[in-house]
Amino acid sequence: MTQRTEADRSRRRTLHDAAAGLITSPEPPPTNPPVLGTLLRDTARDQVGEFRGVANDRWTLRPSGGGTDWTVSPEHTEPADTVARLRARTRADETTRRAHRR
């Protein structure tokens, strides 16, 4: 049996609400880029990353513990909540520990 994550349940609720007409308009996309280093959640990938800059009309994010950058449309970002920040920090700590074991 497959376990659904909280992100899966949230997406399903949003889709259900949209289909039922409960969501009338999406949030407007962010207009100004955040401060460098701000933790954002990429809602399309369900990943948290540090804001690194603007490339054309997309924003560049990087995992907080280091790693490969990726780009995302500003409308697919939101400020990382406390839980997302803690998860990102834990992942960064695990990455650092693994690197030191080698």
mmCIF file of N, CA and C in Angstrom:
data_model
loop_
_atom_site.group_PDB
_atom_site.id
_atom_site.type_symbol
_atom_site.label_atom_id
_atom_site.label_comp_id
_atom_site.label_asym_id
_atom_site.label_seq_id
_atom_site.Cartn_x
_atom_site.Cartn_y
_atom_site.Cartn_z
ATOM 1 N N MET A 1 0.836 -1.177 0.000
ATOM 2 C CA MET A 1 0.000 0.000 0.000
ATOM 3 C C MET A 1 0.886 1.247 0.000
ATOM 4 N N THR A 2 0.582 2.190 -0.870
ATOM 5 C CA THR A 2 1.376 3.408 -0.980
ATOM 6 C C THR A 2 0.890 4.439 0.034
ATOM 7 N N GLN A 3 1.829 5.037 0.748
ATOM 8 C CA GLN A 3 1.486 6.060 1.726
ATOM 9 C C GLN A 3 1.498 7.424 1.039
ATOM 10 N N ARG A 4 0.492 8.219 1.298
ATOM 11 C CA ARG A 4 0.455 9.568 0.743
ATOM 12 C C ARG A 4 1.145 10.516 1.717
ATOM 13 N N THR A 5 1.928 11.422 1.159
ATOM 14 C CA THR A 5 2.583 12.426 1.987
ATOM 15 C C THR A 5 1.625 13.592 2.205
ATOM 16 N N GLU A 6 1.982 14.460 3.109
ATOM 17 C CA GLU A 6 1.165 15.646 3.365
ATOM 18 C C GLU A 6 1.093 16.515 2.110
ATOM 19 N N ALA A 7 2.184 16.577 1.338
ATOM 20 C CA ALA A 7 2.173 17.359 0.095
ATOM 21 C C ALA A 7 1.173 16.770 -0.899
ATOM 22 N N ASP A 8 1.110 15.424 -0.981
ATOM 23 C CA ASP A 8 0.129 14.775 -1.864
ATOM 24 C C ASP A 8 -1.291 15.118 -1.436
ATOM 25 N N ARG A 9 -1.553 15.034 -0.132
ATOM 26 C CA ARG A 9 -2.894 15.340 0.371
ATOM 27 C C ARG A 9 -3.257 16.798 0.102
ATOM 28 N N SER A 10 -2.286 17.686 0.270
ATOM 29 C CA SER A 10 -2.533 19.105 0.036
ATOM 30 C C SER A 10 -2.850 19.373 -1.434
ATOM 31 N N ARG A 11 -2.081 18.746 -2.331
ATOM 32 C CA ARG A 11 -2.339 18.911 -3.773
ATOM 33 C C ARG A 11 -3.725 18.391 -4.137
ATOM 34 N N ARG A 12 -4.099 17.245 -3.576
ATOM 35 C CA ARG A 12 -5.414 16.673 -3.874
ATOM 36 C C ARG A 12 -6.535 17.588 -3.361
ATOM 37 N N ARG A 13 -6.354 18.170 -2.152
ATOM 38 C CA ARG A 13 -7.358 19.100 -1.633
ATOM 39 C C ARG A 13 -7.480 20.325 -2.526
ATOM 40 N N THR A 14 -6.340 20.852 -2.971
ATOM 41 C CA THR A 14 -6.350 22.030 -3.837
ATOM 42 C C THR A 14 -7.050 21.725 -5.152
ATOM 43 N N LEU A 15 -6.721 20.577 -5.762
ATOM 44 C CA LEU A 15 -7.376 20.194 -7.012
ATOM 45 C C LEU A 15 -8.883 20.016 -6.811
ATOM 46 N N HIS A 16 -9.267 19.389 -5.709
ATOM 47 C CA HIS A 16 -10.682 19.198 -5.415
ATOM 48 C C HIS A 16 -11.384 20.544 -5.252
ATOM 49 N N ASP A 17 -10.770 21.450 -4.486
ATOM 50 C CA ASP A 17 -11.359 22.766 -4.267
ATOM 51 C C ASP A 17 -11.478 23.548 -5.571
ATOM 52 N N ALA A 18 -10.451 23.442 -6.421
ATOM 53 C CA ALA A 18 -10.489 24.149 -7.710
ATOM 54 C C ALA A 18 -11.603 23.594 -8.588
ATOM 55 N N ALA A 19 -11.738 22.275 -8.617
ATOM 56 C CA ALA A 19 -12.785 21.645 -9.430
ATOM 57 C C ALA A 19 -14.172 22.006 -8.904
ATOM 58 N N ALA A 20 -14.295 22.175 -7.599
ATOM 59 C CA ALA A 20 -15.587 22.506 -7.001
ATOM 60 C C ALA A 20 -15.900 24.001 -7.099
ATOM 61 N N GLY A 21 -14.964 24.783 -7.634
ATOM 62 C CA GLY A 21 -15.182 26.217 -7.777
ATOM 63 C C GLY A 21 -14.946 27.002 -6.506
ATOM 64 N N LEU A 22 -14.301 26.368 -5.517
ATOM 65 C CA LEU A 22 -14.045 27.056 -4.251
ATOM 66 C C LEU A 22 -12.855 27.999 -4.344
ATOM 67 N N ILE A 23 -11.985 27.746 -5.314
ATOM 68 C CA ILE A 23 -10.832 28.621 -5.538
ATOM 69 C C ILE A 23 -11.166 29.448 -6.765
ATOM 70 N N THR A 24 -11.283 30.743 -6.587
ATOM 71 C CA THR A 24 -11.714 31.585 -7.699
ATOM 72 C C THR A 24 -10.553 32.180 -8.484
ATOM 73 N N SER A 25 -9.472 32.517 -7.804
ATOM 74 C CA SER A 25 -8.329 33.061 -8.536
ATOM 75 C C SER A 25 -7.048 32.683 -7.811
ATOM 76 N N PRO A 26 -6.021 32.349 -8.568
ATOM 77 C CA PRO A 26 -4.755 32.003 -7.923
ATOM 78 C C PRO A 26 -4.097 33.239 -7.333
ATOM 79 N N GLU A 27 -3.171 32.980 -6.407
ATOM 80 C CA GLU A 27 -2.411 34.100 -5.854
ATOM 81 C C GLU A 27 -1.604 34.739 -6.965
ATOM 82 N N PRO A 28 -1.473 36.056 -6.939
ATOM 83 C CA PRO A 28 -0.648 36.682 -7.970
ATOM 84 C C PRO A 28 0.811 36.278 -7.786
ATOM 85 N N PRO A 29 1.544 36.125 -8.886
ATOM 86 C CA PRO A 29 2.943 35.751 -8.756
ATOM 87 C C PRO A 29 3.740 36.857 -8.071
ATOM 88 N N PRO A 30 4.794 36.479 -7.363
ATOM 89 C CA PRO A 30 5.633 37.497 -6.729
ATOM 90 C C PRO A 30 6.229 38.414 -7.795
ATOM 91 N N THR A 31 6.270 39.709 -7.504
ATOM 92 C CA THR A 31 6.787 40.649 -8.495
ATOM 93 C C THR A 31 8.247 41.001 -8.254
ATOM 94 N N ASN A 32 8.630 41.146 -7.012
ATOM 95 C CA ASN A 32 10.010 41.500 -6.703
ATOM 96 C C ASN A 32 10.754 40.273 -6.211
ATOM 97 N N PRO A 33 11.972 40.074 -6.706
ATOM 98 C CA PRO A 33 12.730 38.929 -6.208
ATOM 99 C C PRO A 33 13.087 39.114 -4.735
ATOM 100 N N PRO A 34 13.169 38.006 -3.993
ATOM 101 C CA PRO A 34 13.529 38.107 -2.572
ATOM 102 C C PRO A 34 15.011 38.419 -2.398
ATOM 103 N N VAL A 35 15.391 38.622 -1.163
ATOM 104 C CA VAL A 35 16.785 38.872 -0.808
ATOM 105 C C VAL A 35 17.592 37.598 -1.046
ATOM 106 N N LEU A 36 18.833 37.743 -1.518
ATOM 107 C CA LEU A 36 19.698 36.581 -1.722
ATOM 108 C C LEU A 36 19.786 35.751 -0.449
ATOM 109 N N GLY A 37 19.681 34.440 -0.592
ATOM 110 C CA GLY A 37 19.776 33.534 0.543
ATOM 111 C C GLY A 37 18.442 33.202 1.187
ATOM 112 N N THR A 38 17.356 33.876 0.783
ATOM 113 C CA THR A 38 16.034 33.590 1.338
ATOM 114 C C THR A 38 15.624 32.169 0.978
ATOM 115 N N LEU A 39 15.106 31.428 1.954
ATOM 116 C CA LEU A 39 14.638 30.070 1.692
ATOM 117 C C LEU A 39 13.238 30.114 1.098
ATOM 118 N N LEU A 40 13.093 29.477 -0.076
ATOM 119 C CA LEU A 40 11.810 29.408 -0.767
ATOM 120 C C LEU A 40 11.464 27.959 -1.032
ATOM 121 N N ARG A 41 10.178 27.679 -1.100
ATOM 122 C CA ARG A 41 9.723 26.340 -1.474
ATOM 123 C C ARG A 41 9.290 26.383 -2.922
ATOM 124 N N ASP A 42 9.869 25.515 -3.721
ATOM 125 C CA ASP A 42 9.483 25.338 -5.120
ATOM 126 C C ASP A 42 8.261 24.422 -5.087
ATOM 127 N N THR A 43 7.083 24.970 -5.351
ATOM 128 C CA THR A 43 5.858 24.190 -5.239
ATOM 129 C C THR A 43 5.718 23.169 -6.363
ATOM 130 N N ALA A 44 6.373 23.403 -7.494
ATOM 131 C CA ALA A 44 6.304 22.442 -8.598
ATOM 132 C C ALA A 44 7.099 21.182 -8.274
ATOM 133 N N ARG A 45 8.239 21.335 -7.605
ATOM 134 C CA ARG A 45 9.096 20.193 -7.255
ATOM 135 C C ARG A 45 8.946 19.754 -5.812
ATOM 136 N N ASP A 46 8.288 20.575 -5.009
ATOM 137 C CA ASP A 46 8.183 20.361 -3.578
ATOM 138 C C ASP A 46 9.569 20.245 -2.947
ATOM 139 N N GLN A 47 10.426 21.216 -3.296
ATOM 140 C CA GLN A 47 11.775 21.282 -2.747
ATOM 141 C C GLN A 47 12.010 22.675 -2.188
ATOM 142 N N VAL A 48 12.899 22.759 -1.215
ATOM 143 C CA VAL A 48 13.269 24.039 -0.620
ATOM 144 C C VAL A 48 14.670 24.390 -1.074
ATOM 145 N N GLY A 49 14.861 25.648 -1.417
ATOM 146 C CA GLY A 49 16.183 26.096 -1.830
ATOM 147 C C GLY A 49 16.398 27.557 -1.482
ATOM 148 N N GLU A 50 17.674 27.946 -1.483
ATOM 149 C CA GLU A 50 18.042 29.344 -1.247
ATOM 150 C C GLU A 50 17.908 30.106 -2.548
ATOM 151 N N PHE A 51 17.361 31.305 -2.470
ATOM 152 C CA PHE A 51 17.279 32.157 -3.651
ATOM 153 C C PHE A 51 18.686 32.615 -4.012
ATOM 154 N N ARG A 52 19.087 32.414 -5.286
ATOM 155 C CA ARG A 52 20.432 32.757 -5.728
ATOM 156 C C ARG A 52 20.470 33.873 -6.757
ATOM 157 N N GLY A 53 19.340 34.174 -7.400
ATOM 158 C CA GLY A 53 19.334 35.259 -8.371
ATOM 159 C C GLY A 53 18.257 35.074 -9.421
ATOM 160 N N VAL A 54 18.262 35.990 -10.404
ATOM 161 C CA VAL A 54 17.273 35.984 -11.474
ATOM 162 C C VAL A 54 17.976 35.672 -12.789
ATOM 163 N N ALA A 55 17.414 34.739 -13.555
ATOM 164 C CA ALA A 55 17.921 34.396 -14.881
ATOM 165 C C ALA A 55 16.745 34.514 -15.852
ATOM 166 N N ASN A 56 16.765 35.544 -16.691
ATOM 167 C CA ASN A 56 15.642 35.870 -17.575
ATOM 168 C C ASN A 56 14.411 36.115 -16.721
ATOM 169 N N ASP A 57 13.354 35.373 -16.918
ATOM 170 C CA ASP A 57 12.142 35.576 -16.116
ATOM 171 C C ASP A 57 11.988 34.496 -15.048
ATOM 172 N N ARG A 58 13.048 33.742 -14.781
ATOM 173 C CA ARG A 58 13.005 32.653 -13.801
ATOM 174 C C ARG A 58 13.952 32.957 -12.647
ATOM 175 N N TRP A 59 13.670 32.341 -11.511
ATOM 176 C CA TRP A 59 14.514 32.497 -10.336
ATOM 177 C C TRP A 59 15.380 31.257 -10.176
ATOM 178 N N THR A 60 16.595 31.462 -9.705
ATOM 179 C CA THR A 60 17.524 30.360 -9.478
ATOM 180 C C THR A 60 17.541 30.033 -7.987
ATOM 181 N N LEU A 61 17.372 28.744 -7.687
ATOM 182 C CA LEU A 61 17.421 28.256 -6.308
ATOM 183 C C LEU A 61 18.517 27.211 -6.194
ATOM 184 N N ARG A 62 19.042 27.051 -4.983
ATOM 185 C CA ARG A 62 20.073 26.057 -4.717
ATOM 186 C C ARG A 62 19.754 25.386 -3.390
ATOM 187 N N PRO A 63 19.960 24.073 -3.290
ATOM 188 C CA PRO A 63 19.737 23.419 -1.995
ATOM 189 C C PRO A 63 20.556 24.114 -0.910
ATOM 190 N N SER A 64 20.006 24.244 0.274
ATOM 191 C CA SER A 64 20.679 25.005 1.328
ATOM 192 C C SER A 64 21.996 24.392 1.775
ATOM 193 N N GLY A 65 22.181 23.107 1.598
ATOM 194 C CA GLY A 65 23.444 22.480 1.963
ATOM 195 C C GLY A 65 24.449 22.461 0.824
ATOM 196 N N GLY A 66 24.098 23.098 -0.281
ATOM 197 C CA GLY A 66 24.940 23.069 -1.471
ATOM 198 C C GLY A 66 24.401 22.035 -2.444
ATOM 199 N N GLY A 67 24.813 22.130 -3.655
ATOM 200 C CA GLY A 67 24.341 21.203 -4.674
ATOM 201 C C GLY A 67 24.053 21.928 -5.971
ATOM 202 N N THR A 68 23.359 21.248 -6.849
ATOM 203 C CA THR A 68 23.071 21.778 -8.169
ATOM 204 C C THR A 68 21.919 22.775 -8.123
ATOM 205 N N ASP A 69 22.144 23.954 -8.721
ATOM 206 C CA ASP A 69 21.093 24.960 -8.823
ATOM 207 C C ASP A 69 20.004 24.497 -9.774
ATOM 208 N N TRP A 70 18.813 25.060 -9.615
ATOM 209 C CA TRP A 70 17.738 24.841 -10.575
ATOM 210 C C TRP A 70 16.971 26.153 -10.724
ATOM 211 N N THR A 71 16.246 26.268 -11.813
ATOM 212 C CA THR A 71 15.454 27.471 -12.036
ATOM 213 C C THR A 71 13.981 27.141 -11.882
ATOM 214 N N VAL A 72 13.233 28.156 -11.501
ATOM 215 C CA VAL A 72 11.807 27.990 -11.261
ATOM 216 C C VAL A 72 11.099 29.299 -11.621
ATOM 217 N N SER A 73 9.876 29.181 -12.101
ATOM 218 C CA SER A 73 9.061 30.375 -12.351
ATOM 219 C C SER A 73 8.659 30.972 -11.008
ATOM 220 N N PRO A 74 8.692 32.287 -10.885
ATOM 221 C CA PRO A 74 8.348 32.917 -9.606
ATOM 222 C C PRO A 74 6.975 32.516 -9.071
ATOM 223 N N GLU A 75 6.017 32.255 -9.970
ATOM 224 C CA GLU A 75 4.681 31.881 -9.489
ATOM 225 C C GLU A 75 4.650 30.496 -8.862
ATOM 226 N N HIS A 76 5.718 29.721 -9.022
ATOM 227 C CA HIS A 76 5.802 28.390 -8.412
ATOM 228 C C HIS A 76 6.644 28.407 -7.138
ATOM 229 N N THR A 77 6.759 29.578 -6.516
ATOM 230 C CA THR A 77 7.521 29.674 -5.270
ATOM 231 C C THR A 77 6.652 30.273 -4.175
ATOM 232 N N GLU A 78 7.024 29.932 -2.961
ATOM 233 C CA GLU A 78 6.408 30.536 -1.785
ATOM 234 C C GLU A 78 7.447 30.521 -0.679
ATOM 235 N N PRO A 79 7.311 31.429 0.276
ATOM 236 C CA PRO A 79 8.267 31.406 1.383
ATOM 237 C C PRO A 79 8.214 30.051 2.087
ATOM 238 N N ALA A 80 9.366 29.557 2.461
ATOM 239 C CA ALA A 80 9.427 28.266 3.159
ATOM 240 C C ALA A 80 8.890 28.442 4.572
ATOM 241 N N ASP A 81 7.955 27.571 4.965
ATOM 242 C CA ASP A 81 7.430 27.633 6.322
ATOM 243 C C ASP A 81 8.431 26.975 7.275
ATOM 244 N N THR A 82 8.116 26.974 8.544
ATOM 245 C CA THR A 82 9.029 26.456 9.565
ATOM 246 C C THR A 82 9.382 24.992 9.327
ATOM 247 N N VAL A 83 8.400 24.173 8.987
ATOM 248 C CA VAL A 83 8.645 22.746 8.757
ATOM 249 C C VAL A 83 9.576 22.561 7.558
ATOM 250 N N ALA A 84 9.335 23.288 6.479
ATOM 251 C CA ALA A 84 10.181 23.174 5.290
ATOM 252 C C ALA A 84 11.607 23.628 5.595
ATOM 253 N N ARG A 85 11.746 24.678 6.400
ATOM 254 C CA ARG A 85 13.090 25.151 6.779
ATOM 255 C C ARG A 85 13.849 24.085 7.573
ATOM 256 N N LEU A 86 13.147 23.452 8.523
ATOM 257 C CA LEU A 86 13.791 22.408 9.331
ATOM 258 C C LEU A 86 14.190 21.210 8.478
ATOM 259 N N ARG A 87 13.329 20.811 7.544
ATOM 260 C CA ARG A 87 13.667 19.700 6.653
ATOM 261 C C ARG A 87 14.889 20.030 5.807
ATOM 262 N N ALA A 88 14.934 21.251 5.274
ATOM 263 C CA ALA A 88 16.072 21.662 4.448
ATOM 264 C C ALA A 88 17.357 21.673 5.274
ATOM 265 N N ARG A 89 17.267 22.154 6.505
ATOM 266 C CA ARG A 89 18.441 22.193 7.375
ATOM 267 C C ARG A 89 18.922 20.786 7.719
ATOM 268 N N THR A 90 17.973 19.880 7.982
ATOM 269 C CA THR A 90 18.326 18.490 8.280
ATOM 270 C C THR A 90 19.006 17.845 7.080
ATOM 271 N N ARG A 91 18.457 18.069 5.877
ATOM 272 C CA ARG A 91 19.077 17.518 4.667
ATOM 273 C C ARG A 91 20.487 18.062 4.474
ATOM 274 N N ALA A 92 20.670 19.354 4.726
ATOM 275 C CA ALA A 92 21.988 19.966 4.587
ATOM 276 C C ALA A 92 22.971 19.351 5.579
ATOM 277 N N ASP A 93 22.518 19.126 6.814
ATOM 278 C CA ASP A 93 23.377 18.506 7.827
ATOM 279 C C ASP A 93 23.754 17.079 7.428
ATOM 280 N N GLU A 94 22.786 16.325 6.879
ATOM 281 C CA GLU A 94 23.063 14.953 6.435
ATOM 282 C C GLU A 94 24.061 14.943 5.285
ATOM 283 N N THR A 95 23.918 15.882 4.370
ATOM 284 C CA THR A 95 24.843 15.978 3.238
ATOM 285 C C THR A 95 26.252 16.267 3.726
ATOM 286 N N THR A 96 26.366 17.164 4.687
ATOM 287 C CA THR A 96 27.679 17.507 5.248
ATOM 288 C C THR A 96 28.302 16.293 5.942
ATOM 289 N N ARG A 97 27.489 15.566 6.725
ATOM 290 C CA ARG A 97 28.013 14.383 7.421
ATOM 291 C C ARG A 97 28.499 13.331 6.428
ATOM 292 N N ARG A 98 27.715 13.106 5.359
ATOM 293 C CA ARG A 98 28.126 12.117 4.351
ATOM 294 C C ARG A 98 29.431 12.521 3.675
ATOM 295 N N ALA A 99 29.580 13.810 3.408
ATOM 296 C CA ALA A 99 30.801 14.286 2.737
ATOM 297 C C ALA A 99 32.032 14.088 3.625
ATOM 298 N N HIS A 100 31.851 14.231 4.922
ATOM 299 C CA HIS A 100 32.984 14.075 5.855
ATOM 300 C C HIS A 100 33.348 12.611 6.085
ATOM 301 N N ARG A 101 32.404 11.699 5.826
ATOM 302 C CA ARG A 101 32.695 10.269 5.993
ATOM 303 C C ARG A 101 33.580 9.718 4.898
ATOM 304 N N ARG A 102 33.560 10.351 3.768
ATOM 305 C CA ARG A 102 34.317 9.828 2.618
ATOM 306 C C ARG A 102 35.781 9.940 2.775
#
